[in-house]
PDB file of C-alpha atoms and ligand atoms in Angstrom:
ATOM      1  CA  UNK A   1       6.692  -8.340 -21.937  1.00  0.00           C
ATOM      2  CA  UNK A   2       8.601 -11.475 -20.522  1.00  0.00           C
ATOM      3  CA  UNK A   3       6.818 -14.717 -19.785  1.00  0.00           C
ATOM      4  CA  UNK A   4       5.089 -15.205 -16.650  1.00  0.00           C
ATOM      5  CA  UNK A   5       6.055 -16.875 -14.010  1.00  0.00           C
ATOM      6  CA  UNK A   6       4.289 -20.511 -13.743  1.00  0.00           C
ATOM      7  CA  UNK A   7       2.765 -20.227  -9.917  1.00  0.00           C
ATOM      8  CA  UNK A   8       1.460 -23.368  -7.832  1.00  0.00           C
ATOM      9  CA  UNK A   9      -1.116 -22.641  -5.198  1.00  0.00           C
ATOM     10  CA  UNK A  10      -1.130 -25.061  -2.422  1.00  0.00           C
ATOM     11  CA  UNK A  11      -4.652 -25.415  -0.626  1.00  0.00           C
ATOM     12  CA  UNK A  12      -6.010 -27.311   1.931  1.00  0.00           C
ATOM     13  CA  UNK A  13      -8.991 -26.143   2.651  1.00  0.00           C
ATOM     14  CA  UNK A  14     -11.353 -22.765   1.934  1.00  0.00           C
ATOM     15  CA  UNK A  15      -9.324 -21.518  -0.219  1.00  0.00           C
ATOM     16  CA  UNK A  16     -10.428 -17.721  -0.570  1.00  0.00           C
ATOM     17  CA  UNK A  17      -6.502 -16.383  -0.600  1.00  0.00           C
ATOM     18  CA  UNK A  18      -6.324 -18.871  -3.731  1.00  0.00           C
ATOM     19  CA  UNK A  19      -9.197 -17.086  -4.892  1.00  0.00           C
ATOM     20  CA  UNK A  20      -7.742 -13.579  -4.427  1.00  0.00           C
ATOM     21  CA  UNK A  21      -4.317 -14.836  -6.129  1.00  0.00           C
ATOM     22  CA  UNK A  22      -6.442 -16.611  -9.484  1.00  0.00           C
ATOM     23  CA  UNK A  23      -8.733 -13.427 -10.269  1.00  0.00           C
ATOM     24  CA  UNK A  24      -5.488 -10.848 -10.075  1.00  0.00           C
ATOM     25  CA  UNK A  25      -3.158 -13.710 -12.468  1.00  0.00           C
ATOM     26  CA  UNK A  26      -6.231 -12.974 -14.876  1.00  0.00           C
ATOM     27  CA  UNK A  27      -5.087  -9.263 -15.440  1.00  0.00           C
ATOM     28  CA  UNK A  28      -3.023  -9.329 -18.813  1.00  0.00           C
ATOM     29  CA  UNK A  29      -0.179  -7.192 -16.970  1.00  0.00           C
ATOM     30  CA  UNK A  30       0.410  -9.570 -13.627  1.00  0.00           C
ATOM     31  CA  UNK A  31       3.686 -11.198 -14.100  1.00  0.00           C
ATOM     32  CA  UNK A  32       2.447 -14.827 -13.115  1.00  0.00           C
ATOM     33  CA  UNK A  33       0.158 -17.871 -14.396  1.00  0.00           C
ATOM     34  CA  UNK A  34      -1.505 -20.173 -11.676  1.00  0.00           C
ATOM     35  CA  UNK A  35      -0.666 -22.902 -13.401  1.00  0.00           C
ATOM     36  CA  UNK A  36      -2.219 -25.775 -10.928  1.00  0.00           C
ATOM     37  CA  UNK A  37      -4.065 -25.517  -7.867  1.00  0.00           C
ATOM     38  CA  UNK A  38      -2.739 -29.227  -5.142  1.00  0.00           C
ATOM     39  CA  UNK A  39      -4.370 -29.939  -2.064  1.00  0.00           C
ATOM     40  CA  UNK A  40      -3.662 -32.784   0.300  1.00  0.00           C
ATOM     41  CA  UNK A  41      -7.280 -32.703   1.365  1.00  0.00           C
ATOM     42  CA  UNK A  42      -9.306 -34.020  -1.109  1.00  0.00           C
ATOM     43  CA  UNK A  43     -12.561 -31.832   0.680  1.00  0.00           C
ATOM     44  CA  UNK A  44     -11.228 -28.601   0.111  1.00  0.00           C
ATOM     45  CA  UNK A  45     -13.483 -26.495  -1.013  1.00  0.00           C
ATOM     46  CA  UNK A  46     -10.674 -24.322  -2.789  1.00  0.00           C
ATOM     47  CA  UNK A  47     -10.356 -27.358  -5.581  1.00  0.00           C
ATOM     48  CA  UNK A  48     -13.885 -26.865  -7.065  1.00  0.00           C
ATOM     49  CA  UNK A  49     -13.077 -22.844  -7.569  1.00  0.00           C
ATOM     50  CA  UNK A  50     -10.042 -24.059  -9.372  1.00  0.00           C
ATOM     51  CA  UNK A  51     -11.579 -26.421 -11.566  1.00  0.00           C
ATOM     52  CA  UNK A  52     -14.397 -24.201 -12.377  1.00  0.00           C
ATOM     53  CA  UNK A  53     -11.610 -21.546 -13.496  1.00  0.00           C
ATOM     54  CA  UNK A  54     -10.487 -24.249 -15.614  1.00  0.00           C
ATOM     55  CA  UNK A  55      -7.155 -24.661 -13.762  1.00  0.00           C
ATOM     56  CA  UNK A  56      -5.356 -27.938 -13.158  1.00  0.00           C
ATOM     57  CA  UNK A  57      -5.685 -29.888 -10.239  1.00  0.00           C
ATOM     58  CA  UNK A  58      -4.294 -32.403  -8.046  1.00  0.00           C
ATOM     59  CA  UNK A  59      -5.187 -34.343  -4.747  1.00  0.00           C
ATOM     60  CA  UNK A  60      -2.497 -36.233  -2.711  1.00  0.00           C
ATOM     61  CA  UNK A  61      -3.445 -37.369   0.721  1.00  0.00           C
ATOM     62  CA  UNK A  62      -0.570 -38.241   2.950  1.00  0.00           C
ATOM     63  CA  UNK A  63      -2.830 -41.415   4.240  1.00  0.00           C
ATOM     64  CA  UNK A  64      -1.161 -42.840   1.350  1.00  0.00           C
ATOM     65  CA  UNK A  65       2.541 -42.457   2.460  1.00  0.00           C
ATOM     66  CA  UNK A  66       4.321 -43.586   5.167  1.00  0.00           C
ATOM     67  CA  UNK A  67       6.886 -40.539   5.779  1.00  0.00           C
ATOM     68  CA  UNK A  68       7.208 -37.006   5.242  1.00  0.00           C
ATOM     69  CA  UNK A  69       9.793 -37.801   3.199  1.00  0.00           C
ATOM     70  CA  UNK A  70       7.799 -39.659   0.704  1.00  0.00           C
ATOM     71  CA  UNK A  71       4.702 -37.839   0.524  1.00  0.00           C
ATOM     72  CA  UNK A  72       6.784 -34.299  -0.194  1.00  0.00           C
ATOM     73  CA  UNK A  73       8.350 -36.474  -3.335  1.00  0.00           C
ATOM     74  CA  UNK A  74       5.344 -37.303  -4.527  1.00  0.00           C
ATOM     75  CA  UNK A  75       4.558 -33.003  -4.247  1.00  0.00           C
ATOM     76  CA  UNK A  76       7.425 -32.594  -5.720  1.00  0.00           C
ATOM     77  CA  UNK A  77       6.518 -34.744  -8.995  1.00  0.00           C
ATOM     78  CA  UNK A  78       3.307 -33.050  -9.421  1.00  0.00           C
ATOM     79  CA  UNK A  79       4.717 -29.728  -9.140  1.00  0.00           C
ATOM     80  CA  UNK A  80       7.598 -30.284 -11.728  1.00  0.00           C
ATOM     81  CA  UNK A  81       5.283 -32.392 -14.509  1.00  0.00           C
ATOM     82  CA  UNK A  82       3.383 -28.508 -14.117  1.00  0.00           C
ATOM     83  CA  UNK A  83       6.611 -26.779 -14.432  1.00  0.00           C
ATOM     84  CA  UNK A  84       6.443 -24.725 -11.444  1.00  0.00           C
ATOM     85  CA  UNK A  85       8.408 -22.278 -10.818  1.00  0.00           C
ATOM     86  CA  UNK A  86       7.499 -20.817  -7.725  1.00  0.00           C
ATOM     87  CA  UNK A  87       5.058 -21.930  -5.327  1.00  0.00           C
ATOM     88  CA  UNK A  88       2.129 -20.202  -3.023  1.00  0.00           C
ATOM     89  CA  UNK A  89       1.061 -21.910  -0.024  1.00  0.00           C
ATOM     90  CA  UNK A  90      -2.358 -20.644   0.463  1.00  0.00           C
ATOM     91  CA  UNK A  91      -3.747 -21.914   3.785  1.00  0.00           C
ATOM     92  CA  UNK A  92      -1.927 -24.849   3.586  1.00  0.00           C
ATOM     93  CA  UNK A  93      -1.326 -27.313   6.725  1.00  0.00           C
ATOM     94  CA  UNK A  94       1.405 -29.628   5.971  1.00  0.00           C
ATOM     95  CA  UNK A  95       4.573 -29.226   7.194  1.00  0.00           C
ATOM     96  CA  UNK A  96       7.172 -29.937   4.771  1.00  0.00           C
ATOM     97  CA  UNK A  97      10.296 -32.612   4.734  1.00  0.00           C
ATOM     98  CA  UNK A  98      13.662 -30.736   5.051  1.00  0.00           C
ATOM     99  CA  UNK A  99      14.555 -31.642   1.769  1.00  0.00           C
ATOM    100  CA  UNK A 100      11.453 -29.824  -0.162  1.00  0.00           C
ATOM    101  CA  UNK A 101      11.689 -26.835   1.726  1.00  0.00           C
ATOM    102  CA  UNK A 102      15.725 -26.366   0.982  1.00  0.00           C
ATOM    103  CA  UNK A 103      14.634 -26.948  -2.348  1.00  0.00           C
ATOM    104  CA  UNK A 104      11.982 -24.728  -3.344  1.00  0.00           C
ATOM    105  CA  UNK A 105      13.674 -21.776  -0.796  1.00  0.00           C
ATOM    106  CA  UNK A 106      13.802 -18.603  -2.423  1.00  0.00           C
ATOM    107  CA  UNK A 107      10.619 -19.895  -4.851  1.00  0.00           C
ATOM    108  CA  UNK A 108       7.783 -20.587  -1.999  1.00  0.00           C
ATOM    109  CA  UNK A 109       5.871 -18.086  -0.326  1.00  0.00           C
ATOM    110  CA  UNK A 110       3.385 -18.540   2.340  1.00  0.00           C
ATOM    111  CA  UNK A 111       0.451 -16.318   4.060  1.00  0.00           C
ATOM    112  CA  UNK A 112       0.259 -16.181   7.795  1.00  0.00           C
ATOM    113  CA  UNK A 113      -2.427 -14.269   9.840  1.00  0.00           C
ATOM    114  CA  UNK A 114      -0.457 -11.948  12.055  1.00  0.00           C
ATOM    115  CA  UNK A 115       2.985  -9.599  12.170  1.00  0.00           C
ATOM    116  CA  UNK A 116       5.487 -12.483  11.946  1.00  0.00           C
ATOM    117  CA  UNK A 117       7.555 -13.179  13.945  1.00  0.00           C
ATOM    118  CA  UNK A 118       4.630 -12.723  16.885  1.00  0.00           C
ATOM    119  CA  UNK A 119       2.449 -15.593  16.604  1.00  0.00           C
ATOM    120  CA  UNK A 120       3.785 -18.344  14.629  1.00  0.00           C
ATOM    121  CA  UNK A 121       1.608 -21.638  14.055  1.00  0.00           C
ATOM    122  CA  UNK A 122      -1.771 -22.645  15.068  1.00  0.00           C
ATOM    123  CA  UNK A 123      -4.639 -20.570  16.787  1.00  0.00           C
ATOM    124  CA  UNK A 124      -2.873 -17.457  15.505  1.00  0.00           C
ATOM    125  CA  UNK A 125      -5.675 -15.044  16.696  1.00  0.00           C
ATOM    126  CA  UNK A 126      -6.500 -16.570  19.833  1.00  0.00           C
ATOM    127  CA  UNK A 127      -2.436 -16.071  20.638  1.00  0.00           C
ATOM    128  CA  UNK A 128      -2.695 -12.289  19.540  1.00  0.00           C
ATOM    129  CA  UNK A 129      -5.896 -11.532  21.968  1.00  0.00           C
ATOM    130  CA  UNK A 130      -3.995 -13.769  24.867  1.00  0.00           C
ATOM    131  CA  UNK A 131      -1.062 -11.338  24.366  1.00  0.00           C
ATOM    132  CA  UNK A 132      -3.621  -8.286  24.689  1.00  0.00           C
ATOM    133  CA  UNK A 133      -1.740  -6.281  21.457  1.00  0.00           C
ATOM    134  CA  UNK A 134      -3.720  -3.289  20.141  1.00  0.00           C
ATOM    135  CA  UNK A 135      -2.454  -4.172  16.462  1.00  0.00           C
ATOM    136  CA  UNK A 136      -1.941  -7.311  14.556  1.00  0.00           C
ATOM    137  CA  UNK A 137      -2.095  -8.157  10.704  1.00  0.00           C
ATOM    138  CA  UNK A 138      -0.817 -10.117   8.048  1.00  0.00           C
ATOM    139  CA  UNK A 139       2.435 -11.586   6.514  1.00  0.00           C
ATOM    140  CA  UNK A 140       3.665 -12.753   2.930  1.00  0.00           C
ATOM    141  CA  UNK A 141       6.744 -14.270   3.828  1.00  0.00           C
ATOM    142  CA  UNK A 142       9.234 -16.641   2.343  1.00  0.00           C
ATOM    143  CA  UNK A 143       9.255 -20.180   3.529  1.00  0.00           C
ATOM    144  CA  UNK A 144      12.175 -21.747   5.085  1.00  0.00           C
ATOM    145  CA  UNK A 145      12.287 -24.755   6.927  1.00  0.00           C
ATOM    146  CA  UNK A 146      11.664 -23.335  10.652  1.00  0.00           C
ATOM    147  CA  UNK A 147       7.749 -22.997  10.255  1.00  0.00           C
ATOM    148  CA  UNK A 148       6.442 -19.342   9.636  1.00  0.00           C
ATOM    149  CA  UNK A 149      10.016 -18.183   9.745  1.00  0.00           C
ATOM    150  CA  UNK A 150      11.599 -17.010   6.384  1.00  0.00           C
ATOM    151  CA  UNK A 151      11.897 -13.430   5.462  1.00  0.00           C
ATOM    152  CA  UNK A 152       8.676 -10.833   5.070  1.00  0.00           C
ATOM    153  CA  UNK A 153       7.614 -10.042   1.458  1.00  0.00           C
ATOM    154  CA  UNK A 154       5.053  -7.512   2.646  1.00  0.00           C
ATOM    155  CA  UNK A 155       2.911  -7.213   5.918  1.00  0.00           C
ATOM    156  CA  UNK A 156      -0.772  -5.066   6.797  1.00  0.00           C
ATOM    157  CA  UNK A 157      -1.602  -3.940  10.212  1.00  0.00           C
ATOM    158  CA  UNK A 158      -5.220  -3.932  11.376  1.00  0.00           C
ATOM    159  CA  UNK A 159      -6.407  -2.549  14.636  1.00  0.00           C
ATOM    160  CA  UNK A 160      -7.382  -5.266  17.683  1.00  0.00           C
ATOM    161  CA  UNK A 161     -10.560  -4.284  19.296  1.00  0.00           C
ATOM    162  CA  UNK A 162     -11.463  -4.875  23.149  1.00  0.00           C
ATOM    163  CA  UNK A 163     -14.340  -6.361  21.754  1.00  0.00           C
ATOM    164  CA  UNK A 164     -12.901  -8.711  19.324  1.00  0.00           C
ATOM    165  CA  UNK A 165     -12.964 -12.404  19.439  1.00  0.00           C
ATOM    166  CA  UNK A 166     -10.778 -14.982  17.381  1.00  0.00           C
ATOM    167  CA  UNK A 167     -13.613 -15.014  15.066  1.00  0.00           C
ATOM    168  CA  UNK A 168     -13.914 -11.463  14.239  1.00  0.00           C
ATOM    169  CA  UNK A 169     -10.079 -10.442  14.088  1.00  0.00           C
ATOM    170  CA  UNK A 170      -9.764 -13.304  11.485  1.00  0.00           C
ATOM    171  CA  UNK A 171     -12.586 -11.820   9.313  1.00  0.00           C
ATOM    172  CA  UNK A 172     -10.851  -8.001   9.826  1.00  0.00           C
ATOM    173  CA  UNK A 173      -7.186  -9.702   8.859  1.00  0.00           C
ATOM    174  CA  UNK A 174      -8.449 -12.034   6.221  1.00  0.00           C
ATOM    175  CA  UNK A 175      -9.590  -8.868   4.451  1.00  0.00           C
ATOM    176  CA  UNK A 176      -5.866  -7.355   4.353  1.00  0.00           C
ATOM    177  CA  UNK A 177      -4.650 -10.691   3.435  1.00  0.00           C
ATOM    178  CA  UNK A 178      -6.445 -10.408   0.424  1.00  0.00           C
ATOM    179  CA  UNK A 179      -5.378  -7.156  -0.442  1.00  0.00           C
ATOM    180  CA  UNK A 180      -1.504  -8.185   0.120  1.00  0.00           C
ATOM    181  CA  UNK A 181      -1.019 -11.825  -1.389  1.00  0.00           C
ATOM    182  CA  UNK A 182      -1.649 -11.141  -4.931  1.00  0.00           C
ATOM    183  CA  UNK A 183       0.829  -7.590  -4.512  1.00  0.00           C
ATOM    184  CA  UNK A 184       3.074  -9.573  -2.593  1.00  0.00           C
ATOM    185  CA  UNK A 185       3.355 -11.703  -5.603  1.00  0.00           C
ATOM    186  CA  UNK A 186       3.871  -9.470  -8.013  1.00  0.00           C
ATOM    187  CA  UNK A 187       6.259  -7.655  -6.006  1.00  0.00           C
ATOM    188  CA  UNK A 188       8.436 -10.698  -5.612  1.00  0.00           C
ATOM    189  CA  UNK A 189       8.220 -11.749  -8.565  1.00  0.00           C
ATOM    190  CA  UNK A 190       9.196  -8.091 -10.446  1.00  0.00           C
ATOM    191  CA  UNK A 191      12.333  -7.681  -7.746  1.00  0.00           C
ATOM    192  CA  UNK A 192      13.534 -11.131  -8.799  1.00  0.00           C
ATOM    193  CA  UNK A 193      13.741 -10.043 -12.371  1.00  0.00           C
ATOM    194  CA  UNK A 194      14.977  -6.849 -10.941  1.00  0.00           C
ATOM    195  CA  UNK A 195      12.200  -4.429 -11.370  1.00  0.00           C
ATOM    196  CA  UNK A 196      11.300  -2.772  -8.638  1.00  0.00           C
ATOM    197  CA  UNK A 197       8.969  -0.202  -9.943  1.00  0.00           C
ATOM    198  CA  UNK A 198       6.103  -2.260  -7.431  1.00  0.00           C
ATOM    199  CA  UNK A 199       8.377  -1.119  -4.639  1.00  0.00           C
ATOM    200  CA  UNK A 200       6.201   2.203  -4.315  1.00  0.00           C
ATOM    201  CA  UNK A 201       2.514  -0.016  -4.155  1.00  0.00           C
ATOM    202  CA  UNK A 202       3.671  -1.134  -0.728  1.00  0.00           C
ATOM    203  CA  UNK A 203       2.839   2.482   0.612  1.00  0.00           C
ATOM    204  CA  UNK A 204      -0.790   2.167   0.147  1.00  0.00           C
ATOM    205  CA  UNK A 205      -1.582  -0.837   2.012  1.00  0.00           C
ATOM    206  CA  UNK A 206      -0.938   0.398   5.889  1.00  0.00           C
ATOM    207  CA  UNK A 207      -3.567   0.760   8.837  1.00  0.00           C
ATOM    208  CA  UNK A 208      -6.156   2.375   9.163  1.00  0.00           C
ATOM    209  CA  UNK A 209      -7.549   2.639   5.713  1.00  0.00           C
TER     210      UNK A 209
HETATM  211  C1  LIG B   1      -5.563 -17.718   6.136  1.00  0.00           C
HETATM  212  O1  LIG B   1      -5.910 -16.992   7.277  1.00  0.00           O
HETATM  213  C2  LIG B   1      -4.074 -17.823   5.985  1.00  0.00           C
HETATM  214  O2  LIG B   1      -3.385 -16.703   6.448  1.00  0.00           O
HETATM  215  C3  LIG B   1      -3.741 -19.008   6.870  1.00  0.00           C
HETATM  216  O3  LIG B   1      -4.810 -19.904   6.671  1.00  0.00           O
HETATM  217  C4  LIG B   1      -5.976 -19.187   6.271  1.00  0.00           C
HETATM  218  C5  LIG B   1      -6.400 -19.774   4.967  1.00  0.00           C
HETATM  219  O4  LIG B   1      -7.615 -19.227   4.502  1.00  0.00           O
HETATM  220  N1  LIG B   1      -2.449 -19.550   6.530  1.00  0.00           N
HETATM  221  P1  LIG B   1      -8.066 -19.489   3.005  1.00  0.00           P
HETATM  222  O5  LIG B   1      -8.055 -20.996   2.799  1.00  0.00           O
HETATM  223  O6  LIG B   1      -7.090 -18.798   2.112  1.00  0.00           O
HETATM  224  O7  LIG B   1      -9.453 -18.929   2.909  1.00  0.00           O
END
């Protein structure tokens, strides 16, 4: 089998999508290696996991830097003395400078709580139940600079109840998001090396299960 891929998860918080993306890197046949875990919150709970799974580390707040700019270098350094190769933001709430995103594009991939493009950014649930749609989900999509823009890897659809509240459609779609990172990854990664016998996986992750 070919090497794996060396995979960077940034965190900045719970970190349970980090989680999901570790355990599945542990099966001898997934085609990537987390090989460090950064957060730019030194609180995140996600780092402790991490550690505990004996994975590298690393904390950079941006309270240190004065631009963008400056604090994505710094990123940048960490991620290359680990060797990345591609990235995985996981809950992550920085935006990055121009110049790190045109970098990495085509090796980052990000997790979003709904059907991209509906509800980009912030209060993502809230946004779907405002809208009043009757299904929403999750995206794996490729980052480009425009935030929650770049191309879909692989999305789930969940149902939207009348009864739901922000609190309760996150739980339902955090579940699928779970199920779809870690094949995401793998998917990506075996179509880059031009495999695409995960192609046919795809099929058995679509509403209602
Ligand atoms: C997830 O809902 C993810 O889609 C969004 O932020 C949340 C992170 O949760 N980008 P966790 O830290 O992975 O538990």
């Amino acid at each position: 089998m070919s090497a794996k891929t060396k995979v960077a998860i940034l965190i900045s918080g719970r970190g349970s999508n980090m989680r999901t993306l570790i355990q599945a890197a542990k099966q001898t046949d997934y085609p990537a290696e987390i090989i460090g875990v950064f957060s730019n919150r030194a609180d995140a709970a996600g780092l402790e996991f991490a550690k505990a799974e004996g994975i590298a580390t690393a904390v950079i707040s941006q309270k240190d830097f004065d631009s963008r700019e400056s604090f994505c270098e710094a990123l940048d350094a960490q991620l290359e003395d680990w060797g990345t190769e591609l990235i995985c933001l996981a809950g992550y709430m920085r935006i990055h400078s121009d110049a790190f995103a045109q970098k990495w594009i085509g090796k980052m991939l990000n997790i979003h709580p709904s059907l991209l493009p509906s509800f980009p950014g912030l209060h993502v649930h809230q946004q779907a139940l405002d809208a009043g749609v009757k299904i929403s989900g999750a995206t794996v999509h490729e980052v480009i600079p425009e935030l929650d823009a770049g191309p879909p890897v692989l999305q789930a659809a969940v149902p939207v109840l009348d009864s739901d509240t922000a609190e309760t459609l996150a739980a339902r779609i955090l579940k699928v998001e779970h199920q779809i990172y870690p094949l995401a990854l793998k998917q990506y990664i075996e179509k880059r090396g031009n495999n695409d016998t995960a192609a046919a996986e795809q099929a058995s992750l679509i509403w209602p299960q």
